[in-house]
Short mmCIF file of C-alpha atoms and ligand atoms in Angstrom, two decimals:
data_model
loop_
_atom_site.label_atom_id
_atom_site.label_comp_id
_atom_site.label_asym_id
_atom_site.label_seq_id
_atom_site.Cartn_x
_atom_site.Cartn_y
_atom_site.Cartn_z
CA MET A 28 0.15 0.17 -0.26
CA ALA A 29 1.22 3.86 -0.84
CA GLU A 30 2.41 5.83 1.93
CA LYS A 31 -0.08 8.16 3.17
CA LYS A 32 0.98 11.91 2.05
CA ARG A 33 2.25 13.81 4.98
CA VAL A 34 0.48 16.88 5.87
CA PHE A 35 2.14 19.41 8.84
CA SER A 36 0.06 22.94 9.92
CA GLY A 37 0.52 24.90 13.44
CA ILE A 38 -1.09 27.40 15.64
CA GLN A 39 0.68 29.90 17.40
CA PRO A 40 0.09 29.28 21.09
CA SER A 41 -0.64 33.11 21.51
CA GLY A 42 -4.17 32.94 23.09
CA ARG A 43 -7.32 31.59 22.54
CA LEU A 44 -8.44 30.22 19.26
CA HIS A 45 -10.72 32.15 17.46
CA ILE A 46 -13.68 31.75 14.53
CA GLY A 47 -10.62 32.70 12.02
CA ASN A 48 -8.88 29.73 13.96
CA TYR A 49 -11.24 26.95 13.92
CA LEU A 50 -12.85 27.56 10.61
CA GLY A 51 -9.90 28.35 8.24
CA ALA A 52 -7.72 26.03 10.03
CA ILE A 53 -8.57 23.58 12.10
CA CYS A 54 -11.99 22.77 10.04
CA ASN A 55 -9.62 22.15 7.39
CA TRP A 56 -7.11 19.65 9.41
CA LEU A 57 -9.78 17.22 10.76
CA PRO A 58 -10.99 15.17 7.38
CA MET A 59 -7.54 14.58 6.39
CA GLN A 60 -6.86 12.84 9.75
CA ASP A 61 -8.93 10.07 7.20
CA ASP A 62 -6.23 9.68 4.54
CA HIS A 63 -3.39 11.42 4.91
CA PHE A 64 -0.23 11.18 7.80
CA CYS A 65 -1.01 14.44 9.84
CA ILE A 66 1.71 16.40 12.31
CA TYR A 67 -0.47 19.27 14.32
CA GLY A 68 1.98 21.42 15.76
CA ILE A 69 1.94 24.09 18.78
CA VAL A 70 4.01 26.59 17.57
CA ASP A 71 5.62 28.39 20.33
CA TYR A 72 8.55 29.30 18.67
CA HIS A 73 6.27 31.50 16.55
CA ALA A 74 4.31 33.02 19.24
CA MET A 75 7.44 34.30 20.41
CA THR A 76 8.10 36.61 17.37
CA VAL A 77 5.47 38.93 19.00
CA HIS A 78 5.25 40.18 22.12
CA PHE A 79 4.57 37.41 24.81
CA ASN A 80 4.04 36.39 28.67
CA PRO A 81 7.08 34.44 29.61
CA GLU A 82 4.70 33.16 32.72
CA GLU A 83 1.64 32.09 30.26
CA MET A 84 3.09 30.47 27.69
CA GLU A 85 2.81 27.08 29.41
CA GLN A 86 -0.34 27.55 30.21
CA CYS A 87 -1.59 28.98 26.45
CA ILE A 88 0.48 26.00 25.04
CA PHE A 89 -1.74 23.45 27.33
CA ASN A 90 -4.62 25.89 26.41
CA ALA A 91 -3.72 24.93 22.43
CA ALA A 92 -3.21 21.56 22.95
CA ILE A 93 -7.07 21.33 24.05
CA ASP A 94 -8.63 23.27 21.95
CA TYR A 95 -7.39 20.94 19.00
CA LEU A 96 -7.82 17.65 21.19
CA ALA A 97 -11.64 18.85 21.76
CA ALA A 98 -12.28 20.57 18.02
CA GLY A 99 -11.37 16.59 17.31
CA ILE A 100 -7.29 16.31 16.46
CA ASP A 101 -7.33 12.92 16.71
CA PRO A 102 -3.73 11.81 18.87
CA GLU A 103 -4.31 7.90 17.62
CA ARG A 104 -3.88 8.83 14.09
CA SER A 105 -2.22 12.38 14.08
CA ILE A 106 0.90 13.71 15.48
CA LEU A 107 0.16 16.21 18.45
CA MET A 108 3.09 18.06 18.90
CA VAL A 109 4.82 21.07 20.50
CA GLN A 110 7.62 22.51 18.32
CA SER A 111 10.13 23.92 20.49
CA THR A 112 10.19 20.23 22.02
CA VAL A 113 11.81 19.02 18.69
CA SER A 114 14.89 21.13 18.25
CA GLU A 115 15.33 19.79 14.57
CA HIS A 116 12.86 22.69 13.57
CA THR A 117 16.12 25.33 14.32
CA GLU A 118 18.55 23.20 13.37
CA LEU A 119 17.06 23.05 9.88
CA ALA A 120 15.85 26.58 10.06
CA TRP A 121 19.84 27.51 9.94
CA VAL A 122 20.42 25.41 7.58
CA LEU A 123 17.55 27.20 5.35
CA ASN A 124 18.49 30.60 6.54
CA THR A 125 22.24 29.84 4.32
CA ILE A 126 19.83 29.70 1.38
CA THR A 127 17.37 32.14 1.71
CA PRO A 128 17.64 35.24 -0.13
CA ILE A 129 16.71 38.38 2.25
CA GLY A 130 15.10 39.88 -1.13
CA TRP A 131 12.52 37.05 -0.58
CA LEU A 132 12.24 37.63 2.93
CA SER A 133 11.65 41.68 2.94
CA ARG A 134 8.70 40.72 -0.15
CA VAL A 135 6.80 38.97 2.31
CA PRO A 136 3.27 40.94 3.43
CA THR A 137 2.94 39.89 7.09
CA PHE A 138 6.38 40.93 7.74
CA LYS A 139 5.69 44.22 6.26
CA GLU A 140 2.33 44.36 8.00
CA LYS A 141 3.64 43.59 11.48
CA ARG A 142 6.32 46.25 10.92
CA GLN A 143 4.15 48.70 10.20
CA ALA A 144 2.10 47.61 13.62
CA ASN A 145 4.73 47.53 15.58
CA PRO A 146 7.61 50.04 14.42
CA ASP A 147 9.24 49.23 18.03
CA TYR A 148 9.09 45.38 18.07
CA VAL A 149 10.79 44.49 14.83
CA HIS A 150 13.72 41.85 15.11
CA MET A 151 15.15 39.13 13.18
CA GLY A 152 12.77 36.55 14.28
CA LEU A 153 9.95 38.41 12.69
CA PHE A 154 11.27 38.80 9.76
CA ASP A 155 12.87 35.03 9.44
CA TYR A 156 9.44 33.43 10.69
CA PRO A 157 8.38 32.36 7.49
CA VAL A 158 11.75 30.63 7.12
CA LEU A 159 11.31 28.49 10.95
CA MET A 160 7.60 28.09 9.00
CA ALA A 161 9.23 25.91 6.03
CA ALA A 162 11.61 24.23 8.24
CA ASP A 163 8.23 23.53 10.19
CA ILE A 164 6.89 21.50 7.36
CA VAL A 165 9.83 20.34 5.68
CA LEU A 166 11.07 18.56 8.34
CA TYR A 167 8.57 15.95 8.29
CA LYS A 168 8.52 16.37 4.43
CA ALA A 169 4.68 17.13 4.20
CA GLU A 170 3.39 17.60 0.60
CA VAL A 171 0.21 19.53 2.09
CA VAL A 172 -0.54 22.34 4.74
CA PRO A 173 -3.82 23.06 5.08
CA VAL A 174 -4.21 26.86 6.23
CA GLY A 175 -6.54 30.15 5.89
CA ASP A 176 -5.57 32.59 2.90
CA ASP A 177 -3.21 34.65 4.71
CA GLN A 178 -0.70 32.04 4.66
CA VAL A 179 -0.25 31.30 0.75
CA PRO A 180 2.82 33.59 0.63
CA HIS A 181 4.23 31.97 3.34
CA LEU A 182 3.53 28.12 1.83
CA GLU A 183 5.06 30.14 -2.10
CA LEU A 184 8.28 31.15 -0.34
CA THR A 185 8.33 27.12 1.10
CA ARG A 186 8.60 25.95 -2.78
CA GLU A 187 11.27 28.68 -3.72
CA ILE A 188 13.31 27.21 -0.98
CA VAL A 189 12.62 24.25 -1.54
CA ARG A 190 13.44 23.94 -5.05
CA LYS A 191 16.77 26.49 -4.13
CA PHE A 192 17.84 23.16 -1.47
CA ASN A 193 17.13 19.82 -4.52
CA SER A 194 19.01 22.04 -7.07
CA MET A 195 21.63 22.93 -4.97
CA PHE A 196 21.99 19.73 -2.72
CA GLY A 197 19.90 17.17 -4.70
CA PRO A 198 16.40 16.11 -4.30
CA THR A 199 15.53 15.80 -0.75
CA PHE A 200 12.22 17.83 -0.08
CA PRO A 201 8.93 17.78 -1.64
CA GLU A 202 6.97 20.92 -2.71
CA PRO A 203 4.17 21.17 -0.40
CA LYS A 204 0.72 22.51 -1.99
CA ALA A 205 -1.00 24.78 0.11
CA LYS A 206 -4.86 23.26 1.00
CA LEU A 207 -7.28 26.05 1.77
CA GLY A 208 -10.60 24.83 3.09
CA ASP A 209 -14.41 25.85 2.36
CA VAL A 210 -13.95 28.92 4.26
CA PRO A 211 -10.02 30.26 3.72
CA ARG A 212 -10.95 33.76 5.36
CA VAL A 213 -12.70 35.00 7.96
CA LEU A 214 -13.16 38.76 8.57
CA GLY A 215 -13.25 40.36 12.11
CA LEU A 216 -16.54 41.44 13.89
CA ASP A 217 -15.62 45.31 11.72
CA GLY A 218 -16.16 43.26 8.88
CA VAL A 219 -13.13 44.35 7.22
CA ASN A 220 -10.03 43.04 8.56
CA LYS A 221 -8.77 39.44 8.56
CA MET A 222 -10.15 38.33 12.46
CA SER A 223 -7.28 38.22 14.41
CA LYS A 224 -6.39 38.16 18.01
CA SER A 225 -4.19 40.85 17.48
CA LEU A 226 -6.96 43.12 16.26
CA ASP A 227 -9.36 42.78 19.19
CA ASN A 228 -12.29 41.80 16.69
CA CYS A 229 -12.53 38.32 17.18
CA LEU A 230 -15.39 35.72 18.19
CA TYR A 231 -13.49 32.70 20.47
CA LEU A 232 -14.29 29.41 20.30
CA ASP A 233 -14.62 29.09 24.71
CA GLU A 234 -17.17 31.99 24.25
CA THR A 235 -20.80 31.16 26.01
CA ARG A 236 -23.99 32.40 24.14
CA GLU A 237 -24.76 35.47 25.56
CA GLU A 238 -20.74 36.35 25.11
CA LEU A 239 -21.27 35.02 21.64
CA TRP A 240 -24.64 37.17 20.95
CA LYS A 241 -23.02 39.87 22.49
CA LYS A 242 -20.39 40.43 19.76
CA LEU A 243 -22.89 39.04 17.14
CA SER A 244 -25.65 41.55 17.23
CA THR A 245 -23.66 44.79 16.47
CA ALA A 246 -21.06 42.49 14.06
CA VAL A 247 -20.89 44.76 10.85
CA THR A 248 -22.55 43.35 7.83
CA ASP A 249 -23.35 44.27 4.01
CA THR A 250 -22.72 48.02 4.74
CA LYS A 251 -24.60 49.15 1.89
CA ARG A 252 -27.70 47.59 3.31
CA LYS A 253 -29.06 50.34 5.49
CA ARG A 254 -32.61 49.61 6.05
CA ARG A 255 -34.32 46.20 6.90
CA THR A 256 -36.50 46.60 3.76
CA ASP A 257 -33.28 46.97 1.46
CA PRO A 258 -32.00 44.25 -0.23
CA GLY A 259 -28.79 42.78 0.96
CA ASP A 260 -25.49 41.02 -0.68
CA PRO A 261 -24.51 37.55 0.82
CA LEU A 262 -21.20 37.68 -0.94
CA VAL A 263 -19.82 40.52 0.96
CA CYS A 264 -21.07 39.84 4.18
CA ASN A 265 -18.92 38.20 6.72
CA ILE A 266 -21.91 36.69 8.65
CA TYR A 267 -22.67 34.88 5.25
CA THR A 268 -19.11 33.51 5.51
CA MET A 269 -19.63 31.78 9.25
CA HIS A 270 -22.99 30.87 7.66
CA LYS A 271 -21.26 28.37 5.20
CA GLY A 272 -18.56 27.23 7.89
CA PHE A 273 -21.48 26.39 10.89
CA SER A 274 -24.97 25.77 9.63
CA PRO A 275 -26.28 23.08 7.12
CA ASP A 276 -27.03 23.56 3.41
CA LYS A 277 -30.77 24.68 3.57
CA ASP A 278 -29.78 27.32 6.27
CA VAL A 279 -26.86 28.77 3.96
CA GLU A 280 -29.29 28.88 1.16
CA TYR A 281 -32.22 30.32 3.04
CA CYS A 282 -30.15 33.14 4.59
CA ALA A 283 -29.15 34.62 0.81
CA ARG A 284 -32.50 34.20 -0.92
CA GLU A 285 -34.27 35.71 2.10
CA CYS A 286 -31.40 38.51 2.48
CA ARG A 287 -31.09 39.18 -1.18
CA ALA A 288 -35.16 39.55 -1.87
CA ALA A 289 -35.05 41.40 2.12
CA GLY A 290 -36.86 38.83 3.21
CA ILE A 291 -34.89 38.48 6.48
CA GLY A 292 -33.03 41.48 8.44
CA CYS A 293 -29.10 40.93 9.38
CA ILE A 294 -30.28 39.86 13.25
CA ASP A 295 -32.62 37.19 11.97
CA CYS A 296 -29.71 36.29 10.16
CA LYS A 297 -27.31 37.05 13.17
CA LYS A 298 -29.80 34.58 15.24
CA ILE A 299 -29.51 31.45 12.75
CA LEU A 300 -26.12 31.72 12.95
CA LEU A 301 -25.96 31.81 16.39
CA GLU A 302 -28.06 28.61 17.31
CA ASN A 303 -26.26 26.71 14.48
CA MET A 304 -23.35 28.14 16.14
CA ILE A 305 -23.98 26.36 20.09
CA GLN A 306 -24.74 23.29 17.96
CA ALA A 307 -21.03 22.95 16.60
CA LEU A 308 -19.11 24.78 19.62
CA GLY A 309 -21.19 23.63 22.51
CA PRO A 310 -20.15 20.21 22.48
CA LEU A 311 -16.67 21.36 21.79
CA GLN A 312 -16.53 23.66 24.85
CA GLU A 313 -18.14 20.53 27.09
CA ARG A 314 -14.66 18.22 25.58
CA GLN A 315 -12.28 21.22 26.61
CA LYS A 316 -13.91 21.01 30.12
CA ASP A 317 -13.61 17.76 30.71
CA LEU A 318 -9.45 17.59 28.84
CA ARG A 319 -8.90 20.73 31.37
CA SER A 320 -9.85 18.49 34.25
CA LYS A 321 -7.10 16.06 32.94
CA PRO A 322 -4.31 17.42 32.52
CA ALA A 323 -1.95 14.50 32.91
CA VAL A 324 -3.81 12.59 30.07
CA VAL A 325 -2.82 16.07 27.90
CA TYR A 326 0.75 16.18 28.90
CA ASP A 327 1.00 12.38 27.77
CA ILE A 328 -0.65 12.89 24.56
CA LEU A 329 1.87 15.72 23.81
CA LYS A 330 4.80 13.58 25.21
CA ASN A 331 3.85 10.73 22.82
CA GLY A 332 3.40 13.04 19.81
CA HIS A 333 7.33 14.83 20.65
CA ASP A 334 8.49 10.95 20.63
CA ARG A 335 6.96 9.95 17.42
CA ALA A 336 7.46 13.32 15.76
CA LYS A 337 11.20 13.30 17.08
CA LYS A 338 11.74 9.91 14.93
CA ILE A 339 10.95 12.04 11.92
CA ALA A 340 12.80 14.56 12.60
CA ILE A 341 16.12 12.53 13.19
CA GLU A 342 15.92 10.81 10.49
CA THR A 343 15.40 13.91 7.77
CA MET A 344 18.27 15.72 9.94
CA ARG A 345 20.66 12.87 9.25
CA GLU A 346 19.99 13.08 5.07
CA VAL A 347 20.36 16.85 5.68
CA TYR A 348 23.80 16.62 6.86
CA GLU A 349 24.36 13.82 4.69
CA ARG A 350 23.45 16.30 1.61
CA ILE A 351 25.39 19.27 2.99
CA GLY A 352 28.50 17.03 3.94
CA ILE A 353 28.68 17.27 7.65
CA SER A 354 27.24 13.33 8.65
CA LYS A 355 30.56 12.35 9.46
CA TYR A 356 30.51 14.24 12.44
CA HIS A 357 26.60 13.07 13.35
CA LYS A 358 27.36 9.40 13.60
CA HIS A 359 27.95 8.91 17.17
P1 LIG B 12 -3.40 34.52 14.30
O1 LIG B 12 -3.67 35.04 12.70
O2 LIG B 12 -4.91 34.79 15.18
O3 LIG B 12 -2.56 35.15 15.00
P2 LIG B 12 -2.22 32.45 13.25
O4 LIG B 12 -1.33 33.41 12.94
O5 LIG B 12 -1.83 31.32 14.69
O6 LIG B 12 -3.73 33.17 13.84
O7 LIG B 12 -2.86 31.25 12.80
C1 LIG B 12 -2.96 29.64 12.22
C2 LIG B 12 -3.99 29.36 11.19
O8 LIG B 12 -5.45 29.97 11.64
C3 LIG B 12 -3.33 29.77 10.16
O9 LIG B 12 -3.37 28.28 9.49
C4 LIG B 12 -3.92 30.62 9.67
O10 LIG B 12 -4.05 31.16 8.16
C5 LIG B 12 -5.50 30.71 10.34
N1 LIG B 12 -6.31 31.59 10.02
C6 LIG B 12 -5.80 32.47 11.25
N2 LIG B 12 -6.95 33.22 10.61
C7 LIG B 12 -7.33 33.22 10.02
C8 LIG B 12 -9.24 33.91 9.87
N3 LIG B 12 -9.60 35.11 10.41
N4 LIG B 12 -9.25 33.28 8.47
C9 LIG B 12 -9.08 32.15 8.21
N5 LIG B 12 -8.03 31.29 8.59
C10 LIG B 12 -7.32 32.63 9.52
#
């Protein structure tokens, strides 16, 4: 039987997971577990590229593990691991650094955005983030990377780095492809920017019905629709995007049709979304609660994930050292 294709993806443990992470990344990860070999990382080194509090980091990693597991990552089939526990991620990043031209990195849109947003906090880690991300992926020879659409430029860069490595040292890594899910971009409650922790425009996975409704009820929709009697355009409405992630087809079709015909107002449409969100998030929140009361189980899963990831990582680095001509000194 042919070996299953490998998948790598990760999320930074920089706070609670939001609906953008859930629909853009995690919902895209879950079905891949059926026919791929998946490695999902809690990428703590990446979380260090923005302001972070060392006193909260361990708890953030634990919470991220709980979120992944509660959302349906199955540790029997997939590897769930903490990036910094497999030191080969940074070893390989160094090797890739030595072949990545600076010009490639300065073109990356997220670097430009983050530099603009935080001019006092521009450092090598922020600049080099996409090389570490390339290392995360190719360390496991992953061919598929399920992500939201903001990550596509990073994947393009990974592919360029792979081509350069393979042409300089011989064919070693497959060129990984980004895989977008059904909802590759969720906007924030402002209806304009990407939903993102740093913009404070998020709905979170662990929010109660009351908290969700408080935010949803004031969320921006189609700004051209001024009155209840005006027809709306679902294609420019973020609430409609979220319907596609949470609602059954009949509700998605109903909301699109009735919005266009001004048959329902935005509040009606949001109420339907809320109910469907609760249907999905209610059981997930129950599992979060259950896992929170069993920290030893969570730590065991991460330890097991580390052991399995480490084996693959050592294999890859052996090959890399061979390719770059220093393997003799690694054979002890
Ligand atoms: P954040 O942007 O909130 O800091 P991360 O950078 O850790 O989150 O992103 C982790 C994953 O979640 C990536 O695959 C990213 O593409 C996806 N993602 C993040 N925000 C969104 C969004 N608003 N819509 C769709 N996917 C998203």
